Short mmCIF file of C-alpha atoms in Angstrom, two decimals:
data_model
loop_
_atom_site.label_atom_id
_atom_site.label_comp_id
_atom_site.label_asym_id
_atom_site.label_seq_id
_atom_site.Cartn_x
_atom_site.Cartn_y
_atom_site.Cartn_z
CA MET Y 1 9.94 98.03 93.18
CA THR Y 2 13.39 99.30 91.21
CA GLY Y 3 12.08 101.04 88.05
CA GLY Y 4 12.03 99.09 85.22
CA TYR Y 5 10.49 95.55 86.88
CA MET Y 6 7.24 93.89 87.07
CA GLY Y 7 7.91 93.30 90.15
CA LYS Y 8 7.28 89.17 89.33
CA LEU Y 9 9.15 85.96 88.01
CA LEU Y 10 7.22 83.32 86.20
CA PHE Y 11 8.37 79.50 86.18
CA VAL Y 12 6.89 76.84 84.14
CA ASP Y 13 7.54 73.41 84.64
CA LEU Y 14 6.96 71.88 80.98
CA SER Y 15 7.04 68.08 82.36
CA THR Y 16 4.09 68.98 84.83
CA ALA Y 17 2.41 72.05 82.98
CA VAL Y 18 2.52 73.75 86.43
CA ILE Y 19 3.33 77.63 86.23
CA THR Y 20 4.36 79.05 89.60
CA GLU Y 21 4.99 82.91 89.99
CA GLU Y 22 7.35 84.58 92.28
CA ALA Y 23 7.96 87.90 93.76
CA LEU Y 24 11.13 89.64 92.75
CA ASP Y 25 13.78 90.99 94.97
CA ASP Y 26 14.60 94.43 95.16
CA LYS Y 27 18.33 93.15 96.30
CA MET Y 28 18.75 90.71 93.10
CA CYS Y 29 17.84 93.86 90.86
CA ARG Y 30 20.22 95.82 92.20
CA GLU Y 31 22.86 93.61 92.01
CA PHE Y 32 22.32 91.82 88.91
CA ILE Y 33 21.02 94.69 86.57
CA GLY Y 34 18.70 93.12 83.40
CA GLY Y 35 16.76 90.48 82.41
CA TYR Y 36 20.33 88.32 81.67
CA GLY Y 37 22.04 89.31 84.84
CA ILE Y 38 18.78 87.99 86.98
CA GLY Y 39 18.63 85.27 84.60
CA ALA Y 40 21.64 84.03 84.82
CA ARG Y 41 21.67 84.42 88.85
CA ILE Y 42 18.40 82.14 88.75
CA LEU Y 43 19.67 79.64 86.68
CA TYR Y 44 23.08 79.51 88.35
CA SER Y 45 21.66 79.30 91.79
CA ARG Y 46 18.85 76.79 91.16
CA MET Y 47 21.18 73.93 88.82
CA LYS Y 48 22.25 71.62 90.46
CA GLY Y 49 26.22 70.47 89.84
CA GLY Y 50 27.27 67.76 87.78
CA VAL Y 51 23.98 67.70 85.81
CA ASP Y 52 23.85 65.97 82.01
CA PRO Y 53 23.28 68.85 79.32
CA LEU Y 54 21.42 67.21 77.30
CA GLY Y 55 19.52 65.86 80.12
CA PRO Y 56 15.63 65.45 81.14
CA ILE Y 57 16.55 67.60 84.30
CA ILE Y 58 18.06 70.53 82.73
CA LEU Y 59 17.27 73.85 83.44
CA SER Y 60 16.26 76.27 80.66
CA GLY Y 61 15.35 79.91 80.73
CA LEU Y 62 14.05 82.73 78.61
CA CYS Y 63 15.75 85.89 80.05
CA PRO Y 64 14.74 89.12 77.92
CA ALA Y 65 16.87 91.93 78.61
CA LEU Y 66 15.24 95.16 80.11
#
């Protein structure tokens, strides 16, 4: 694992109270430096196009800079 990261991502679905843990890919750590970069990449890749920004299915992320 790249230094400075714990190697895990935590996803919390507030509508269903489901918590999912996923492994953090080394390649992503190298391509998108810091919590902001990784968080932006995850939100961009999982967000569907044309979603209402104030609608119920919008994604939100807490991505602290590391």
